[in-house]
Coordinates of C-alpha atoms and ligand atoms in Angstrom, one line a residue:
M1 CA 0.0 0.0 0.0
A2 CA 2.6 2.5 1.0
D3 CA 4.4 1.7 -2.2
R4 CA 1.3 3.0 -4.1
L5 CA 1.3 6.3 -2.3
A6 CA 1.9 8.5 -5.3
T7 CA -0.9 6.9 -7.3
L8 CA -3.2 7.3 -4.3
L9 CA -2.4 11.0 -3.9
D10 CA -2.7 11.6 -7.6
A11 CA -6.1 9.9 -7.5
Q12 CA -7.2 12.2 -4.7
Q13 CA -5.8 15.2 -6.6
V14 CA -3.3 16.0 -4.0
G15 CA -1.1 18.1 -6.2
G16 CA 1.7 20.6 -5.6
R17 CA 5.0 19.9 -4.1
R18 CA 5.1 17.2 -1.4
F19 CA 7.1 17.6 1.8
I20 CA 7.6 14.6 4.0
V21 CA 7.9 14.9 7.8
S22 CA 9.2 11.9 9.7
S23 CA 11.5 10.9 12.5
P24 CA 15.1 9.4 12.2
V25 CA 13.9 6.0 13.7
I26 CA 10.9 5.6 11.4
W27 CA 12.9 6.8 8.4
R28 CA 15.6 4.2 9.0
F29 CA 13.0 1.5 8.8
H30 CA 10.7 2.8 6.1
G31 CA 12.5 5.7 4.4
D32 CA 13.4 3.7 1.3
L33 CA 9.9 2.5 0.7
V34 CA 8.4 5.9 1.1
T35 CA 11.0 7.6 -1.0
R36 CA 10.5 5.1 -3.8
A37 CA 6.7 5.6 -3.5
L38 CA 6.8 9.3 -3.5
G39 CA 9.9 10.0 -5.5
G40 CA 13.0 12.0 -4.4
G41 CA 13.2 14.8 -2.0
E42 CA 14.9 15.0 1.4
P43 CA 12.5 14.4 4.3
I44 CA 12.2 16.8 7.1
L45 CA 13.2 14.7 10.1
V46 CA 12.3 15.7 13.7
A47 CA 12.8 13.5 16.7
D48 CA 9.8 11.6 17.9
G49 CA 9.1 11.0 21.5
E50 CA 6.6 12.8 23.6
R51 CA 9.3 15.3 24.8
F52 CA 9.7 16.5 21.3
K53 CA 6.1 17.1 20.6
N54 CA 6.5 20.8 21.1
L55 CA 6.5 24.2 19.4
Q56 CA 10.3 23.9 18.8
S57 CA 9.8 20.9 16.5
V58 CA 7.0 22.7 14.8
S59 CA 9.3 25.6 14.3
R60 CA 11.9 23.4 12.7
I61 CA 9.3 22.2 10.2
Y62 CA 8.3 25.7 9.4
E63 CA 11.9 26.6 8.8
A64 CA 12.5 23.7 6.4
L65 CA 9.3 24.6 4.5
I66 CA 10.2 28.3 4.2
R67 CA 13.8 27.5 3.1
A68 CA 12.5 25.1 0.5
G69 CA 9.9 27.7 -0.7
A70 CA 6.8 25.7 0.1
D71 CA 3.7 27.6 -1.0
R72 CA -0.1 27.4 -0.4
G73 CA -0.4 24.6 -2.9
S74 CA 2.2 22.4 -1.2
T75 CA 1.3 19.2 0.7
L76 CA 2.8 18.0 4.0
V77 CA 3.0 14.2 4.3
A78 CA 3.4 13.0 7.9
V79 CA 5.0 9.6 8.1
G80 CA 5.1 8.4 11.7
G81 CA 3.3 7.6 14.9
G82 CA 0.9 9.9 16.8
V83 CA 3.8 12.3 17.9
I84 CA 4.9 13.0 14.3
G85 CA 1.3 13.1 13.1
D86 CA 0.2 15.6 15.7
T87 CA 3.3 17.8 15.3
A88 CA 3.5 17.8 11.5
G89 CA -0.3 18.1 11.4
F90 CA -0.1 21.3 13.5
A91 CA 2.6 22.7 11.2
A92 CA 0.4 21.9 8.2
A93 CA -2.6 23.5 10.0
T94 CA -0.8 26.8 10.6
Y95 CA 1.9 27.2 7.8
L96 CA 0.5 29.9 5.5
R97 CA -2.8 29.5 7.4
G98 CA -3.1 25.9 6.4
I99 CA -1.7 23.6 3.7
T100 CA -2.8 20.1 2.6
L101 CA -2.1 17.3 5.1
V102 CA -1.6 13.6 4.4
H103 CA -1.1 11.1 7.2
V104 CA 0.9 7.9 6.7
P105 CA 0.5 6.5 10.2
T106 CA 3.2 4.0 11.2
T107 CA 2.0 2.9 14.7
L108 CA -1.2 0.9 15.4
L109 CA -2.3 3.7 17.7
A110 CA -1.9 6.3 14.9
Q111 CA -3.6 4.0 12.3
V112 CA -6.7 3.5 14.4
D113 CA -6.8 6.7 16.4
S114 CA -4.6 9.8 16.1
A115 CA -4.5 10.0 12.2
I116 CA -8.3 10.0 12.1
G117 CA -10.5 12.9 13.3
G118 CA -8.5 16.1 12.5
K119 CA -7.1 16.9 15.9
V120 CA -3.5 18.1 15.6
G121 CA -1.3 19.8 18.2
V122 CA 1.6 19.8 20.5
N123 CA 2.4 19.9 24.3
H124 CA 3.3 22.9 26.3
A125 CA 5.8 22.7 29.2
L126 CA 2.7 23.2 31.5
G127 CA 0.6 20.5 30.1
K128 CA -0.1 17.9 27.4
N129 CA -1.9 18.8 24.1
L130 CA -2.6 22.3 25.2
I131 CA -1.7 23.9 21.8
G132 CA -3.7 22.7 18.8
A133 CA -6.1 23.0 16.0
F134 CA -8.6 21.0 14.0
H135 CA -7.1 20.3 10.5
Q136 CA -8.6 17.3 8.6
P137 CA -6.1 15.3 6.5
T138 CA -7.0 15.0 2.8
V139 CA -5.7 11.4 2.7
V140 CA -4.9 8.9 5.4
A141 CA -2.9 6.1 3.9
I142 CA -2.9 3.1 6.2
D143 CA -0.5 0.2 5.5
P144 CA -0.5 -2.6 8.1
L145 CA 2.9 -3.8 6.7
L146 CA 4.5 -0.7 8.3
L147 CA 3.6 -2.2 11.7
R148 CA 6.0 -5.1 11.2
T149 CA 8.9 -3.2 12.7
L150 CA 6.8 -1.8 15.6
P151 CA 8.0 -2.9 19.1
R152 CA 5.6 -5.3 20.7
R153 CA 4.8 -3.0 23.6
E154 CA 3.9 -0.2 21.2
F155 CA 1.7 -2.6 19.2
R156 CA -0.1 -3.6 22.3
S157 CA -0.6 0.0 23.3
G158 CA -2.6 0.5 20.1
L159 CA -4.4 -2.7 20.5
Y160 CA -6.1 -1.5 23.7
E161 CA -7.7 1.3 21.7
V162 CA -9.0 -1.3 19.3
V163 CA -10.5 -3.1 22.3
K164 CA -12.0 0.3 23.3
Y165 CA -13.8 0.5 19.9
G166 CA -15.1 -3.0 20.5
M167 CA -16.4 -2.0 23.9
I168 CA -18.1 1.2 22.8
A169 CA -19.5 0.1 19.4
S170 CA -18.8 -3.4 18.2
R171 CA -19.2 -6.7 19.9
S172 CA -17.8 -8.5 16.8
L173 CA -14.6 -6.4 16.8
F174 CA -14.2 -7.2 20.5
D175 CA -14.7 -10.9 19.7
L176 CA -12.3 -10.8 16.7
V177 CA -9.4 -9.5 18.9
A178 CA -10.3 -12.0 21.7
G179 CA -10.7 -15.0 19.4
Q180 CA -7.7 -14.3 17.1
T181 CA -5.2 -12.8 19.5
K182 CA -2.4 -15.0 18.2
A183 CA -2.9 -13.9 14.6
V184 CA -3.3 -10.3 15.7
F185 CA 0.1 -10.5 17.4
A186 CA 1.6 -12.2 14.4
R187 CA 0.3 -9.1 12.6
D188 CA -1.4 -11.3 10.1
P189 CA -3.1 -8.8 7.6
A190 CA -6.1 -11.2 7.3
V191 CA -7.1 -10.4 10.9
L192 CA -5.4 -7.0 11.3
V193 CA -6.9 -5.3 8.3
P194 CA -10.5 -5.9 9.3
A195 CA -9.7 -4.8 12.8
I196 CA -8.1 -1.6 11.7
V197 CA -10.7 -0.8 9.1
E198 CA -13.6 -1.3 11.6
S199 CA -11.8 0.8 14.2
C200 CA -11.3 3.6 11.7
Q201 CA -14.9 3.4 10.7
I202 CA -16.1 3.7 14.2
K203 CA -13.9 6.7 15.0
A204 CA -14.7 8.4 11.6
D205 CA -18.4 7.8 12.1
V206 CA -18.4 9.4 15.6
V207 CA -16.1 12.3 14.6
S208 CA -18.2 13.1 11.5
K209 CA -21.2 13.5 13.6
D210 CA -19.4 15.6 16.2
E211 CA -16.3 17.1 14.8
R212 CA -15.7 19.7 17.6
E213 CA -16.4 17.5 20.5
G214 CA -19.9 18.6 21.6
G215 CA -21.1 15.4 23.1
L216 CA -21.1 12.2 21.1
R217 CA -17.3 12.4 20.5
R218 CA -17.0 11.8 24.3
I219 CA -17.7 8.1 23.9
L220 CA -14.2 7.9 22.3
N221 CA -13.0 8.8 25.8
Y222 CA -14.2 5.5 27.2
G223 CA -11.6 4.4 29.7
H224 CA -9.8 7.7 29.5
T225 CA -11.0 9.4 32.7
V226 CA -9.0 7.0 35.0
G227 CA -6.5 6.3 32.2
H228 CA -5.5 10.0 31.8
A229 CA -5.2 10.3 35.6
L230 CA -2.9 7.3 35.8
E231 CA -0.7 8.8 33.1
A232 CA -0.6 12.1 34.8
V233 CA 0.3 10.8 38.3
T234 CA 3.1 8.8 36.8
K235 CA 4.3 11.8 34.7
Y236 CA 3.7 10.0 31.5
R237 CA 6.7 7.8 32.2
R238 CA 5.3 4.5 33.4
F239 CA 2.5 3.6 31.0
R240 CA 2.2 3.6 27.3
H241 CA -1.1 5.5 26.6
G242 CA -3.0 2.3 25.7
E243 CA -1.8 0.6 28.9
A244 CA -3.3 3.3 31.0
I245 CA -6.5 3.1 29.0
A246 CA -6.6 -0.6 29.6
Y247 CA -6.8 0.1 33.4
G248 CA -9.3 2.9 32.7
M249 CA -11.6 0.5 30.9
L250 CA -11.4 -2.0 33.7
A251 CA -12.3 0.8 36.1
A252 CA -15.2 2.0 33.9
A253 CA -16.5 -1.6 33.6
D254 CA -16.3 -2.1 37.3
L255 CA -18.1 1.1 38.0
A256 CA -20.8 0.2 35.6
V257 CA -21.3 -3.2 37.2
A258 CA -21.5 -1.6 40.6
R259 CA -24.3 0.7 39.4
G260 CA -26.1 -2.2 37.8
A261 CA -25.6 -0.8 34.3
L262 CA -23.4 -3.6 33.0
A263 CA -23.7 -7.4 33.4
D264 CA -20.8 -8.9 35.3
V265 CA -20.2 -11.5 32.5
D266 CA -19.4 -8.6 30.2
R267 CA -17.0 -7.1 32.7
Q268 CA -15.4 -10.5 33.1
A269 CA -14.9 -10.9 29.3
L270 CA -13.1 -7.5 29.3
V271 CA -10.9 -8.6 32.2
R272 CA -10.1 -11.8 30.3
L273 CA -9.2 -10.1 27.1
I274 CA -7.0 -7.5 28.7
T275 CA -5.2 -10.2 30.7
Q276 CA -4.8 -12.2 27.5
L277 CA -3.1 -9.2 25.7
G278 CA -0.3 -9.2 28.2
P279 CA 1.0 -7.7 31.4
L280 CA 0.3 -4.1 32.4
P281 CA 2.7 -2.0 34.5
P282 CA 1.8 -2.1 38.3
V283 CA -0.5 0.4 40.0
G284 CA -0.2 -0.9 43.6
D285 CA 2.1 2.0 44.7
L286 CA -0.1 4.8 43.3
P287 CA -2.1 6.6 46.0
I288 CA -5.8 6.8 45.3
D289 CA -6.0 10.4 46.5
D290 CA -3.4 11.5 43.9
V291 CA -5.4 9.7 41.1
L292 CA -8.6 11.3 42.3
E293 CA -7.0 14.7 42.3
A294 CA -5.8 14.2 38.7
V295 CA -9.3 13.1 37.7
R296 CA -10.7 16.4 39.1
R297 CA -8.1 18.4 37.2
D298 CA -8.8 16.6 34.0
K299 CA -10.8 18.6 31.4
K300 CA -13.7 16.2 31.5
V301 CA -15.0 17.7 34.8
V302 CA -17.7 20.1 33.5
H303 CA -19.2 22.5 36.0
G304 CA -17.9 20.3 38.8
R305 CA -19.7 17.3 37.6
L306 CA -17.9 14.3 36.2
H307 CA -19.0 13.1 32.8
F308 CA -18.3 9.5 32.5
V309 CA -18.7 7.1 29.6
L310 CA -20.1 3.7 30.7
A311 CA -20.5 0.6 28.6
T312 CA -23.9 -1.0 29.1
A313 CA -22.9 -4.1 27.2
I314 CA -20.0 -5.0 25.0
G315 CA -20.6 -2.7 22.0
A316 CA -23.0 -0.2 23.7
T317 CA -22.4 2.9 25.8
V318 CA -24.2 5.6 27.7
T319 CA -22.7 8.9 29.0
V320 CA -23.7 9.9 32.6
D321 CA -22.9 13.0 34.4
D322 CA -23.5 12.1 38.0
V323 CA -20.5 9.9 38.9
T324 CA -19.3 10.6 42.3
E325 CA -15.8 10.6 43.7
E326 CA -16.8 7.9 46.1
E327 CA -17.7 5.6 43.3
I328 CA -14.4 6.1 41.6
R329 CA -12.6 5.7 44.9
A330 CA -14.3 2.3 45.4
V331 CA -13.2 1.2 41.9
L332 CA -9.6 2.3 42.5
V333 CA -9.6 0.3 45.7
R334 CA -10.7 -2.8 43.9
L335 CA -8.1 -2.2 41.1
G336 CA -5.5 -2.4 43.9
L337 CA -4.3 1.1 44.2
K338 CA -2.8 2.4 47.4
Q339 CA -5.2 3.6 50.1
S340 CA -2.9 6.1 51.8
R341 CA -0.5 8.7 50.6
D342 CA 2.6 7.6 52.6
Ligands
NAD1 N1 -4.6 13.6 17.4 C1 -5.3 12.7 18.0 O1 -6.6 12.6 17.9 C2 -4.6 11.7 18.9 C3 -5.3 10.6 19.4 C4 -4.6 9.7 20.2 C5 -3.3 10.0 20.5 N2 -2.6 11.1 20.1 C6 -1.2 11.4 20.4 O2 -0.4 10.4 19.8 C7 0.8 10.3 20.5 C8 1.1 8.9 20.7 O3 1.3 8.2 19.5 P1 2.0 6.8 19.3 O4 1.5 5.9 20.4 O5 1.9 6.5 17.9 O6 3.5 7.1 19.8 P2 4.8 7.7 19.0 O7 4.5 8.5 17.9 O8 5.7 8.3 20.1 O9 5.5 6.3 18.5 C9 5.9 5.3 19.4 C10 7.3 4.8 19.2 O10 7.3 4.0 18.1 C11 8.3 4.3 17.1 N3 7.8 3.9 15.8 C12 6.8 4.5 15.1 N4 6.5 3.8 14.0 C13 7.3 2.8 14.0 C14 7.5 1.6 13.1 N5 6.7 1.5 12.1 N6 8.5 0.8 13.4 C15 9.2 0.9 14.5 N7 9.1 1.9 15.4 C16 8.2 2.8 15.1 C17 8.5 5.7 17.3 O11 9.9 6.1 17.0 C18 8.3 5.9 18.8 O12 9.5 5.6 19.5 C19 0.6 11.1 21.8 O13 1.3 12.3 21.7 C20 -0.9 11.4 21.8 O14 -1.2 12.6 22.5 C21 -3.3 12.0 19.3
ZN2 ZN1 -6.6 7.1 23.7

């Protein structure tokens, strides 16, 4: 697929000069293929890693574009994971008030999540994803073969988001990952392609109905209330994003069962699947009060009330706005977090 990139862009009438943004690591693995597919041209390489998702990297992209004389008709092709996609995407959204953007996502997380939906942006020293814009890509070219070089832990991190799509919208997607875990890990396209396609469809469907995050788009945040808090209290160092979301989904399912909103067999199926996908970093040393504080600080607290997405079955959700801190505390106790701060 990636080898047919030029044809694909031509077919979508993505004209003008094409500028590639990637990272040294990704370029080492896949640079030859992408260069062959798109023809010549030096890529603009910026370091990937969450630390480099900042305005300085954006500035380096602007500089390369200006020096090369990129104009309004130029296209920026982001080849990388979520960090490159978000950073290059923000540069494309703002350079000359916006040029055409193409995503070639190279991580599973980017293929099923960050490359879809039009959110682009970078971190600020005072917080994650605080600077950003909405800028829809003209083309998202997804090639599962690019995932062959992805470290297993990164692959798993993306897989938890696939499980999330199953939980919120598709029992069959959930069952596919649960029933074919071995083939999924072998990155067998016969299983991976349908899983990626359905994940993208679910996200695209939700986003197209609610591009600017009014309400519906919130269901994509299933598992993210507790997940984000776990990432924050560990300063984004302990968990890969998907791993934190895995805990968040377990918490949300537990909370739903406690309220009588979800059948316990469904919660058990989720626990089984998450266990089956591999070990998660420990949480036993994390004080519950710290996590609750992080939940409160999270942007999902609207007018002091906590919006919370609950699965009511595998494949169905409801958003409630009356979740109390006590309920979350009880769930965190059951997840095995630390009950005192010392
Ligand atoms: N815009 C959105 O809607 C959205 C949604 C979800 C997440 N995100 C953002 O995405 C970022 C996380 O993205 P990510 O998980 O893709 O992480 P990442 O971009 O940091 O990539 C993870 C690691 O994998 C390496 N890598 C990438 N592709 C590879 C390949 N094919 N082979 C070998 N190694 C490869 C990278 O060098 C990096 O070390 C976060 O900054 C998050 O905020 C954005
Ligand atoms: Zn996520």
